[in-house]
Coordinates of N, CA and C in Angstrom, one line a residue:
Chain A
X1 N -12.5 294.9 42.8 CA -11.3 294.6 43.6 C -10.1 294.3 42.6
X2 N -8.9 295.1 43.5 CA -7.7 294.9 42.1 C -7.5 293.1 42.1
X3 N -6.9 292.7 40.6 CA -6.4 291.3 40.9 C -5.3 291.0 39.9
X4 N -4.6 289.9 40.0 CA -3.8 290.0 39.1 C -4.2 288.8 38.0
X5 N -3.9 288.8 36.7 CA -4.4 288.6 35.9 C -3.4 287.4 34.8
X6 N -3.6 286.4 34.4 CA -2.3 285.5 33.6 C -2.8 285.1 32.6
X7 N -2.1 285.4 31.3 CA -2.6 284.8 30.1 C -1.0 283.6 29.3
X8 N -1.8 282.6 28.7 CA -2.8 281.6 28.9 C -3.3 281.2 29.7
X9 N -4.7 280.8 29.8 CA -5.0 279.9 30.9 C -4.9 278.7 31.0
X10 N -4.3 278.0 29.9 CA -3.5 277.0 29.7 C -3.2 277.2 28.0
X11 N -1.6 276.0 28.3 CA -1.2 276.5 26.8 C -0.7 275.0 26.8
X12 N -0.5 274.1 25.4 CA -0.3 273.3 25.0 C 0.9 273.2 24.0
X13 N 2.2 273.1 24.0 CA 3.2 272.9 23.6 C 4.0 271.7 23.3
X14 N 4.8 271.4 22.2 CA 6.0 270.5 22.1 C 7.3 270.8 22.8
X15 N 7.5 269.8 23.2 CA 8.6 269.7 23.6 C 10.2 270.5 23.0
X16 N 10.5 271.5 23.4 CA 12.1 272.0 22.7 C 10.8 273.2 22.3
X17 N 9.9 273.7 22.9 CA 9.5 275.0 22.2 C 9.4 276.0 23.4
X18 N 10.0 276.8 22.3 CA 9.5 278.4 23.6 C 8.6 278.4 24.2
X19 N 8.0 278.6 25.4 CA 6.4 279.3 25.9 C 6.9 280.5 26.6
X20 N 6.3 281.6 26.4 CA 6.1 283.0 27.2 C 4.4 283.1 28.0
X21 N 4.3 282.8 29.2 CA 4.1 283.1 30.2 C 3.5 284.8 30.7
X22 N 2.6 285.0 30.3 CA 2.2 286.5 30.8 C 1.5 286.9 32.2
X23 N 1.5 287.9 33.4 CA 0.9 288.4 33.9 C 1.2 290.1 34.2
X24 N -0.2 290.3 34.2 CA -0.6 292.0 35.1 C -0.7 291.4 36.4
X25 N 0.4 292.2 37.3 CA 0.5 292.6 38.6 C -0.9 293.3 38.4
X26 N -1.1 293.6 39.9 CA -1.7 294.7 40.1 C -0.7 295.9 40.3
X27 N -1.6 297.1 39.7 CA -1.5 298.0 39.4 C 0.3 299.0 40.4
X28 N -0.3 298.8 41.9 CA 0.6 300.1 42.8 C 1.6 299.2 43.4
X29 N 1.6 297.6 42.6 CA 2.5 296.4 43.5 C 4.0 296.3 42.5
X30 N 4.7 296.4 43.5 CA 6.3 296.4 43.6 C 7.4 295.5 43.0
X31 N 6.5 294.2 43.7 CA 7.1 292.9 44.3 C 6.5 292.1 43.1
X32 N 7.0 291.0 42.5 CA 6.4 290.1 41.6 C 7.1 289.0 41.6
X33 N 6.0 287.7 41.6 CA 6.8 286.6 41.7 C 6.5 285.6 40.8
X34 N 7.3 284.4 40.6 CA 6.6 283.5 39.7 C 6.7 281.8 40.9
X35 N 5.5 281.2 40.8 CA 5.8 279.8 41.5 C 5.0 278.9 40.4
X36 N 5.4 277.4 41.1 CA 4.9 276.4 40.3 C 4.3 275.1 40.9
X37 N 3.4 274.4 40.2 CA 2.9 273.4 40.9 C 2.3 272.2 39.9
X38 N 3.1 271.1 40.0 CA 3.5 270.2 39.3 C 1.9 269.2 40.1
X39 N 1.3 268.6 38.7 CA -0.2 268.3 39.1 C 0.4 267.3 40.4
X40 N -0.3 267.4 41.5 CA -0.4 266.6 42.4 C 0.7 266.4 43.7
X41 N 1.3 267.3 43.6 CA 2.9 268.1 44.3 C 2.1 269.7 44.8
X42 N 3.9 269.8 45.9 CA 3.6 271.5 46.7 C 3.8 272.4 45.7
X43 N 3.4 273.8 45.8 CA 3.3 275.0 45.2 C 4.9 275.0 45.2
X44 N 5.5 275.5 44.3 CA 6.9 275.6 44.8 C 7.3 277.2 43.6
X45 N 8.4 277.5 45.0 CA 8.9 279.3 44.2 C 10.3 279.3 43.2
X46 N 9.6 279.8 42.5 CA 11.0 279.9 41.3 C 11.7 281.2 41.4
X47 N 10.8 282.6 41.3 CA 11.7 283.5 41.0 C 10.8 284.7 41.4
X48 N 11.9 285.8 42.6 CA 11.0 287.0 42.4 C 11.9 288.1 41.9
X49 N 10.9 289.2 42.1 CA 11.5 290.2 40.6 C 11.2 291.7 41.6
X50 N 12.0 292.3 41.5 CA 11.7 293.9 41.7 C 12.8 294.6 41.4
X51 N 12.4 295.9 40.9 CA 13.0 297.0 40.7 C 13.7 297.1 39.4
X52 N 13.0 296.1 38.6 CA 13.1 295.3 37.0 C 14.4 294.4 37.3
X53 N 14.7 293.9 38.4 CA 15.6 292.9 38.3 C 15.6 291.2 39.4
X54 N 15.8 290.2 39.1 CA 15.8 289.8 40.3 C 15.9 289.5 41.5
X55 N 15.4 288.8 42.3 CA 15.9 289.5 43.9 C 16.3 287.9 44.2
X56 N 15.2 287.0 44.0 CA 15.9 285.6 44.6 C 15.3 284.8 43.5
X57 N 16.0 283.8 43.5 CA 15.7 282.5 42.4 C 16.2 281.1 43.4
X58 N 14.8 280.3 43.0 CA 15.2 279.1 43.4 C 16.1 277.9 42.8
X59 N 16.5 277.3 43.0 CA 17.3 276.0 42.0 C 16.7 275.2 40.9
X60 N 15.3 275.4 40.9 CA 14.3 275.1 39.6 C 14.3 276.5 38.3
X61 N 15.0 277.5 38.9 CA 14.9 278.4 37.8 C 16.0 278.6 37.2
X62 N 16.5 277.4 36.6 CA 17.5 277.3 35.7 C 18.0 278.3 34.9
X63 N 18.7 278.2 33.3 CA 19.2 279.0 32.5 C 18.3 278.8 31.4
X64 N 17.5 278.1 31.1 CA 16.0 277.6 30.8 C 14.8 278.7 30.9
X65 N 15.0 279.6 32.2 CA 13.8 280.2 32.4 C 14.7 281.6 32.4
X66 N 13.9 282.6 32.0 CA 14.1 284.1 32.3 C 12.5 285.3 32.2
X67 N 12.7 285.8 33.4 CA 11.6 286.4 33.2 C 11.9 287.7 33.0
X68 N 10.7 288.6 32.6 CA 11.1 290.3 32.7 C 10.2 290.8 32.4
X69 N 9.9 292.5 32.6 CA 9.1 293.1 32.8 C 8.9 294.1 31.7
X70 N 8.5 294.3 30.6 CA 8.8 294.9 29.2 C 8.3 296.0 29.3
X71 N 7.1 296.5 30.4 CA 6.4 297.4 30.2 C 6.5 297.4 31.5
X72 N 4.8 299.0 31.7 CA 4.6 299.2 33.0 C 3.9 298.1 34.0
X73 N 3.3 297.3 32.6 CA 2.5 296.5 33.2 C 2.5 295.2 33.1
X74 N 3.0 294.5 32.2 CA 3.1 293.0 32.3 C 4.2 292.2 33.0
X75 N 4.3 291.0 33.4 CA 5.4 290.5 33.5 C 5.4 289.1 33.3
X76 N 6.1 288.9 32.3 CA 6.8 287.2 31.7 C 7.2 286.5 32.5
X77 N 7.2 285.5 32.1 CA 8.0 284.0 32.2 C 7.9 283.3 31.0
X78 N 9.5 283.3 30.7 CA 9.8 282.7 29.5 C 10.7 281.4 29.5
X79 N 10.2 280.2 29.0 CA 11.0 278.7 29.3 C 11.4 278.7 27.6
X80 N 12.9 278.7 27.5 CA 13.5 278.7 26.4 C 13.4 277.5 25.1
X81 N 13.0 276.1 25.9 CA 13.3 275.1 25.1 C 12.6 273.9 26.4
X82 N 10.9 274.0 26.3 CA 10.5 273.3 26.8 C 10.4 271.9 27.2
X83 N 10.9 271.6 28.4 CA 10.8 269.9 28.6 C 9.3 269.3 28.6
X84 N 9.7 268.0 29.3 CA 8.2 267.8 29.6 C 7.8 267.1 30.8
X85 N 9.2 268.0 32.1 CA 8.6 267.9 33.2 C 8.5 269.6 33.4
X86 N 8.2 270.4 32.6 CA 8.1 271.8 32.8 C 6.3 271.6 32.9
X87 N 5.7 271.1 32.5 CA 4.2 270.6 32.9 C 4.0 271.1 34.1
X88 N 3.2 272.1 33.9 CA 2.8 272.2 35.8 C 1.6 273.5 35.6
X89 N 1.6 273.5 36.6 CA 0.6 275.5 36.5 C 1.3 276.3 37.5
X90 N 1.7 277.0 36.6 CA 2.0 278.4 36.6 C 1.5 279.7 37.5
X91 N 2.0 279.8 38.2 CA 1.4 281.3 39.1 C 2.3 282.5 39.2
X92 N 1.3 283.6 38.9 CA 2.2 284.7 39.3 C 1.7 285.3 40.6
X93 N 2.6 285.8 41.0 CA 1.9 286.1 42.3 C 2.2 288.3 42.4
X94 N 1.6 288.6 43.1 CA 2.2 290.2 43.5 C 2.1 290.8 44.5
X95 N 3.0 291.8 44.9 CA 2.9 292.1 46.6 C 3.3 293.7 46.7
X96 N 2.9 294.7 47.4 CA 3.0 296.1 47.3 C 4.2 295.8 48.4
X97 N 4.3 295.5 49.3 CA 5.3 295.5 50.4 C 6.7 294.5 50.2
X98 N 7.8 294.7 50.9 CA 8.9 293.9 50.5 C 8.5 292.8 51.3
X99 N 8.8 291.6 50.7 CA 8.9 290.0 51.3 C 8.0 290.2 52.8
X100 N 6.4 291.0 52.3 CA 5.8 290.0 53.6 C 6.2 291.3 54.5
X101 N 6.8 292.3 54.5 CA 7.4 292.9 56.1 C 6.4 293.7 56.6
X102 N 4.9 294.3 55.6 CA 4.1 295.1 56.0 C 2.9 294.0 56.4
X103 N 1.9 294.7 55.1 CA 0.5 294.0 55.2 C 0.7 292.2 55.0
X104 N 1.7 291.9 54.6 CA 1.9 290.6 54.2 C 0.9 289.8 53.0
X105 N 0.2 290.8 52.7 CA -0.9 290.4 51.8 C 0.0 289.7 50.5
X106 N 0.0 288.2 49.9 CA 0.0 288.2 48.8 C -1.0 287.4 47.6
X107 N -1.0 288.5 46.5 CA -2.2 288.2 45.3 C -1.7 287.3 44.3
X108 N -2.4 286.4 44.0 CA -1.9 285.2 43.0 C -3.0 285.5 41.7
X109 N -2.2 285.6 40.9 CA -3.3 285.0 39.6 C -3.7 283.6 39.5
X110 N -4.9 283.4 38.6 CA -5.7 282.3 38.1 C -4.7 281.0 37.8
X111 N -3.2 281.2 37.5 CA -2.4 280.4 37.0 C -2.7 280.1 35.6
X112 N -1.5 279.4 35.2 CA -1.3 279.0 33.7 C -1.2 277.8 33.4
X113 N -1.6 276.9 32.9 CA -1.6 275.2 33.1 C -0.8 275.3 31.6
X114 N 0.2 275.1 31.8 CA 1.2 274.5 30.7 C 1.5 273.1 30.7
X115 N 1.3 272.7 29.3 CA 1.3 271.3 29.1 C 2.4 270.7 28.0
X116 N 3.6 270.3 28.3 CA 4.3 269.9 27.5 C 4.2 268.3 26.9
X117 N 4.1 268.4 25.7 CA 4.4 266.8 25.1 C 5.1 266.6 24.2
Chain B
X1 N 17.7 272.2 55.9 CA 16.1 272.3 55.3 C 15.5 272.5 55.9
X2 N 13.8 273.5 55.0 CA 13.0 273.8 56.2 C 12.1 272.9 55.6
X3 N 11.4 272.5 56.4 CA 10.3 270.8 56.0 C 9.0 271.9 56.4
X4 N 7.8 271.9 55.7 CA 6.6 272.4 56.4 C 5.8 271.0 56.1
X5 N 5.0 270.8 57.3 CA 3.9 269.5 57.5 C 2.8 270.1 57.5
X6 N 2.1 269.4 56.7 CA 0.2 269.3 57.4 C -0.4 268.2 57.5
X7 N -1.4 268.5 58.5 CA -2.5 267.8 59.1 C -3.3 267.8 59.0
X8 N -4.6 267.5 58.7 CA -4.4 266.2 58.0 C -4.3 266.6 56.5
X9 N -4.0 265.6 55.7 CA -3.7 265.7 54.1 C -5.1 265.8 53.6
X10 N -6.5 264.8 54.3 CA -7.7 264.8 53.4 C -8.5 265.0 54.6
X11 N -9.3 265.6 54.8 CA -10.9 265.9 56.0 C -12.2 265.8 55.3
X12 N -12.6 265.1 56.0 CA -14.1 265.6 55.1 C -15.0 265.5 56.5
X13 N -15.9 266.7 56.3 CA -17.2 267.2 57.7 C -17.7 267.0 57.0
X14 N -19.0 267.1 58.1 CA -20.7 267.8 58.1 C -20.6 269.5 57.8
X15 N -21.4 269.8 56.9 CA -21.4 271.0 56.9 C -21.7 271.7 58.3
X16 N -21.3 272.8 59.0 CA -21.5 272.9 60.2 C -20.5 273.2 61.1
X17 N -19.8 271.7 61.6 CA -18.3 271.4 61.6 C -17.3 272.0 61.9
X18 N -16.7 272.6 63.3 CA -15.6 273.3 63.8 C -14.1 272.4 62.8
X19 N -13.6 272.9 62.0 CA -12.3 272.2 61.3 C -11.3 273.2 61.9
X20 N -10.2 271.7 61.8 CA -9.1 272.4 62.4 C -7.7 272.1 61.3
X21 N -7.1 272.4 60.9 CA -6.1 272.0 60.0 C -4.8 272.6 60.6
X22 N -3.7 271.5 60.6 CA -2.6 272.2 61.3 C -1.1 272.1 60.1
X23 N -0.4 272.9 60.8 CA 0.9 272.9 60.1 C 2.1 273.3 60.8
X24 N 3.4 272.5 60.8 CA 4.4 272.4 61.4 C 5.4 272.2 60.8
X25 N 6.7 273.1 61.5 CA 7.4 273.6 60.1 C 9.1 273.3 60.8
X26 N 9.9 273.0 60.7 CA 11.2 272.7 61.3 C 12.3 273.9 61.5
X27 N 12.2 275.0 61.0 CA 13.4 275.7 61.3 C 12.2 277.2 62.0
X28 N 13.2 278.2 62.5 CA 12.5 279.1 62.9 C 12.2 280.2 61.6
X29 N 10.7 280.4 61.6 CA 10.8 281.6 60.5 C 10.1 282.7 60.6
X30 N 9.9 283.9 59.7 CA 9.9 285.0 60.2 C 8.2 285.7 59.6
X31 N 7.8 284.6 58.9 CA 6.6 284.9 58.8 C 5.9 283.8 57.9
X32 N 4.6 282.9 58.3 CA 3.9 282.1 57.6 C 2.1 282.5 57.4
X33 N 2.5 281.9 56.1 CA 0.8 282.1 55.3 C 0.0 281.3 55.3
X34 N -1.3 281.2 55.0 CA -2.5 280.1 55.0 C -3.1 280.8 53.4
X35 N -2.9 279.8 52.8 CA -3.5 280.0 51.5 C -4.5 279.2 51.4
X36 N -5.2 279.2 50.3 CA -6.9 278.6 49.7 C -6.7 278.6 48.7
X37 N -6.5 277.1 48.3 CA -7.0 276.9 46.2 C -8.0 276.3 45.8
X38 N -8.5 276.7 45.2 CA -10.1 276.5 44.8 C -9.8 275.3 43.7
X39 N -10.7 274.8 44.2 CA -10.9 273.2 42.8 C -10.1 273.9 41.7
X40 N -10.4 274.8 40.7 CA -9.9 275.3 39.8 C -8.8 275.4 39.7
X41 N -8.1 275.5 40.8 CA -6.5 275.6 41.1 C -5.9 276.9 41.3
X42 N -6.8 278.3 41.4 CA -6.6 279.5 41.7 C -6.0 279.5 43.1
X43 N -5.5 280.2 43.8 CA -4.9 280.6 45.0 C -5.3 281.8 45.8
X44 N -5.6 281.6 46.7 CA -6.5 283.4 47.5 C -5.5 283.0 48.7
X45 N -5.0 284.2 49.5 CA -3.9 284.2 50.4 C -4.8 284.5 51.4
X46 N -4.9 283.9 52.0 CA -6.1 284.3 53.5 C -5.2 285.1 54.9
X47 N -4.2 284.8 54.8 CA -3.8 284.9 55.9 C -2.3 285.2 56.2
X48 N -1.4 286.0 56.7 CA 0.1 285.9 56.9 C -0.2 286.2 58.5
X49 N 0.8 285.3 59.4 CA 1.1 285.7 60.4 C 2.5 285.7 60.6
X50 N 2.8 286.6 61.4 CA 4.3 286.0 62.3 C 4.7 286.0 64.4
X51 N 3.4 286.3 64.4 CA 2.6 285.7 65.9 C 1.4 286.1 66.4
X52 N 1.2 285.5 67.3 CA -0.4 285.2 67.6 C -1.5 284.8 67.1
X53 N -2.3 285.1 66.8 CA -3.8 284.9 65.9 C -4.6 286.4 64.8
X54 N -5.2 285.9 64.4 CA -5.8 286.8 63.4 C -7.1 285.7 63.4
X55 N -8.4 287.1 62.7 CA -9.6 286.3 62.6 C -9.8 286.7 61.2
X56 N -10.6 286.3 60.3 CA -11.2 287.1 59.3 C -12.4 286.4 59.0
X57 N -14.0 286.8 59.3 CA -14.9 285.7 59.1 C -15.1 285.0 59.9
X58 N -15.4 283.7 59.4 CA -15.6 282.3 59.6 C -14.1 281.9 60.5
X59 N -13.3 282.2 60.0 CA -11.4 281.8 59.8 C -11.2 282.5 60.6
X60 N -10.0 281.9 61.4 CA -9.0 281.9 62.7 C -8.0 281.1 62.5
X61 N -6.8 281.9 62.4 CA -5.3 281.9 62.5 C -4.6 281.4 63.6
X62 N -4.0 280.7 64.0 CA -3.3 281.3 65.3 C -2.2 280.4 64.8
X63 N -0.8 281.2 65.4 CA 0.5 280.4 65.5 C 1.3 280.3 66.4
X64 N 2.1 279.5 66.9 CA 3.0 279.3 68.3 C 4.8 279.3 67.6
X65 N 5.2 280.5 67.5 CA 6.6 280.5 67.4 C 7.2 279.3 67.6
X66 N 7.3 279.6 69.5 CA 7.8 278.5 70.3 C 8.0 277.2 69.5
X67 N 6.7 276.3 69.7 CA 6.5 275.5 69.2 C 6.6 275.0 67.7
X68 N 6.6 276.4 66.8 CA 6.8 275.7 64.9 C 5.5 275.0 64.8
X69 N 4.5 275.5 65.2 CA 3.1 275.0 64.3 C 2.1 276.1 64.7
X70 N 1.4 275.9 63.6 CA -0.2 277.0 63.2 C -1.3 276.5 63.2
X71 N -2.2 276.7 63.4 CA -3.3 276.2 62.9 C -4.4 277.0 62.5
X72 N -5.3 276.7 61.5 CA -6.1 277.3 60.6 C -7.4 276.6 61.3
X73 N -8.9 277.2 61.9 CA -9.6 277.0 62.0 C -10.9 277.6 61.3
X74 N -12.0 276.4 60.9 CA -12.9 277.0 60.1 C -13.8 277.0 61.1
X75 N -14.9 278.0 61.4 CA -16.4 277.6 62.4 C -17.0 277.7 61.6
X76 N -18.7 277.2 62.4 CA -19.8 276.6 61.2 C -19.3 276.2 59.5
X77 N -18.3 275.8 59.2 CA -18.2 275.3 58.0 C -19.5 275.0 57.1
X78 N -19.3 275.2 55.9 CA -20.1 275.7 54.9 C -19.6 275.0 53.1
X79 N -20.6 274.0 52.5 CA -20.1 273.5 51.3 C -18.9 274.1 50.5
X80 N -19.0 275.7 50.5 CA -17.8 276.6 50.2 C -16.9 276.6 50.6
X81 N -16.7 275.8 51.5 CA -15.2 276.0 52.1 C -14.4 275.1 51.8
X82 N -15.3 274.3 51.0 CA -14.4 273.2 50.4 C -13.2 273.7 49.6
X83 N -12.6 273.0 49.2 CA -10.7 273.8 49.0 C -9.4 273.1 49.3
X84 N -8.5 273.0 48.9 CA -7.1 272.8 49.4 C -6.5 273.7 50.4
X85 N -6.1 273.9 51.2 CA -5.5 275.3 52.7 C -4.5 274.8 52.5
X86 N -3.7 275.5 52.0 CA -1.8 275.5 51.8 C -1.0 276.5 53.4
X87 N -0.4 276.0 53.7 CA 0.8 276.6 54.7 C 2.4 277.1 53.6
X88 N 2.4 278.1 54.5 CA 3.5 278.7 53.7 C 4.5 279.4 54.4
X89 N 5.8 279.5 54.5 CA 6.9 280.0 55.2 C 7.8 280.4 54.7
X90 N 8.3 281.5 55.5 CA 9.1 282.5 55.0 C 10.0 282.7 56.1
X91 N 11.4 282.3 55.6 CA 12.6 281.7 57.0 C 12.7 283.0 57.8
X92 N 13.0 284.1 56.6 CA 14.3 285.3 57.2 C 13.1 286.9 56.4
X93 N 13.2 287.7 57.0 CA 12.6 289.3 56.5 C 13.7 289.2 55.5
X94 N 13.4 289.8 54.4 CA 14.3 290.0 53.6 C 14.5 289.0 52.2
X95 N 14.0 287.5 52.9 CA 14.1 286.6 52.2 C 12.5 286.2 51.6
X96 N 12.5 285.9 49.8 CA 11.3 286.1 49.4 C 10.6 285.0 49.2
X97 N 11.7 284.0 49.5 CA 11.1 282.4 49.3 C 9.9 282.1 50.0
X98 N 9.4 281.7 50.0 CA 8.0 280.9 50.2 C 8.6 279.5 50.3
X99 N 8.2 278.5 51.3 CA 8.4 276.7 51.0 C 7.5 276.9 51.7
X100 N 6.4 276.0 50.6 CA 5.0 275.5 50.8 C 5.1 274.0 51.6
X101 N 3.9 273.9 52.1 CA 3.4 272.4 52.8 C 2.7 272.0 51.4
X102 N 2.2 270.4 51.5 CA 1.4 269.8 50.7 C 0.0 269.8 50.8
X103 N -0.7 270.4 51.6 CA -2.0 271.1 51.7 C -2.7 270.3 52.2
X104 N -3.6 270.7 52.8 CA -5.0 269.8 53.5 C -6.2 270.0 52.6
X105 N -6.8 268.6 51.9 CA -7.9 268.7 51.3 C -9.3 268.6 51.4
X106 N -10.2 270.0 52.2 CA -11.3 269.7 52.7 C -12.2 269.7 52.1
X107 N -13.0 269.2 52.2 CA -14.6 268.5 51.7 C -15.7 268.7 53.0
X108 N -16.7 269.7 52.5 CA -17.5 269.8 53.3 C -19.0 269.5 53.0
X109 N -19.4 268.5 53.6 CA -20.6 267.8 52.9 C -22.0 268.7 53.1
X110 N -22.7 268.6 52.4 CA -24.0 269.4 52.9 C -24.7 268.7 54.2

């Protein structure tokens, strides 16, 4: 079964440092998204992506965060100068259909447990 | 603002166990999800509706427009089903946000 895939599965960083954030969509999906979830708090959405650009960003996705798509197949999330309420896990998520209008199916990766100190 | 609620926040059954987990959401929207995160903290999307019910399995969907609540039903529940079930909403077609509920944490005892 296709799935989508995110490397690290957790990463450990100082504070004021880069992290880049990786996932494979699945393969024939369109739609790509990034959410987050702060240990013990809601899933919450930062940013989605299609057509190599983005489509909506929430108020958590600052000038801090930029994502993009380098290839056919990966897609980033990059936090410029890490805090250390940026602590959370990481999900990418991916969808063949626009926002939900078809099958509504969406596929999440394993997440990324980033840890700032 | 759209507020999504759940009910209850913590369950714990008998394995067996008809579970019902509900979710209620304050604005009208155009389509909501029933997610599953596994201890691990992975995410599996079980479910999108934007009316009526759906079955898959064990699991039954059903949502009331009208009303702004869903509910997620487990039958014969099963140690496996243990999990967090997230609610999820989506205001407008077109719009890609997701605003999650704070999830319901089931425990299903042998």
């Amino acid at each position: 079964e296709p799935e989508v895939t995110q490397t690290p599965s957790h990463q450990v960083t100082q504070m004021g440092q880069e992290v880049i954030l990786r996932c494979v969509p699945i393969s024939n999906h369109l739609y790509f998204y990034w959410y987050r979830q702060i240990l013990g708090q809601k899933v919450e959405f930062l940013v989605s992506f299609y057509n190599n650009e983005i489509s909506e960003k929430s108020e958590i996705f600052d000038d801090q965060f930029s994502v993009e798509r380098p290839d056919g197949s990966n897609f980033t999330l990059k936090i410029r100068s890490t805090k250390l309420e940026d602590s959370a896990m990481y999900f990418c998520a991916s969808s063949e259909s626009l926002a939900f209008a078809n099958t509504g199916e969406l596929f999440f990766g394993e997440g990324s447990r980033l840890t700032v100190l | 603002k759209n507020e999504v609620e759940q009910s209850p926040q913590n369950l714990t059954a008998q394995e067996g166990e008809f579970i019902t987990i509900n979710c209620s959401y304050s604005v009208g929207i155009s389509a909501l999800h029933w997610l599953q995160q596994h201890p691990g903290g992975g995410i599996v999307s079980l479910f999108m509706l934007s009316s009526g019910k759906k079955k898959h399995g064990r699991l039954i969907a059903t949502i009331n427009i009208q009303e702004k609540h869903s509910s997620l039903h487990i039958t014969a529940s099963h140690p496996r089903d243990s999990a967090v079930y997230i609610c999820a909403v989506r205001v407008n077609f077109g719009n890609e946000k997701l605003t999650f509920g704070t999830g319901t944490r089931l425990t299903i005892i042998p």
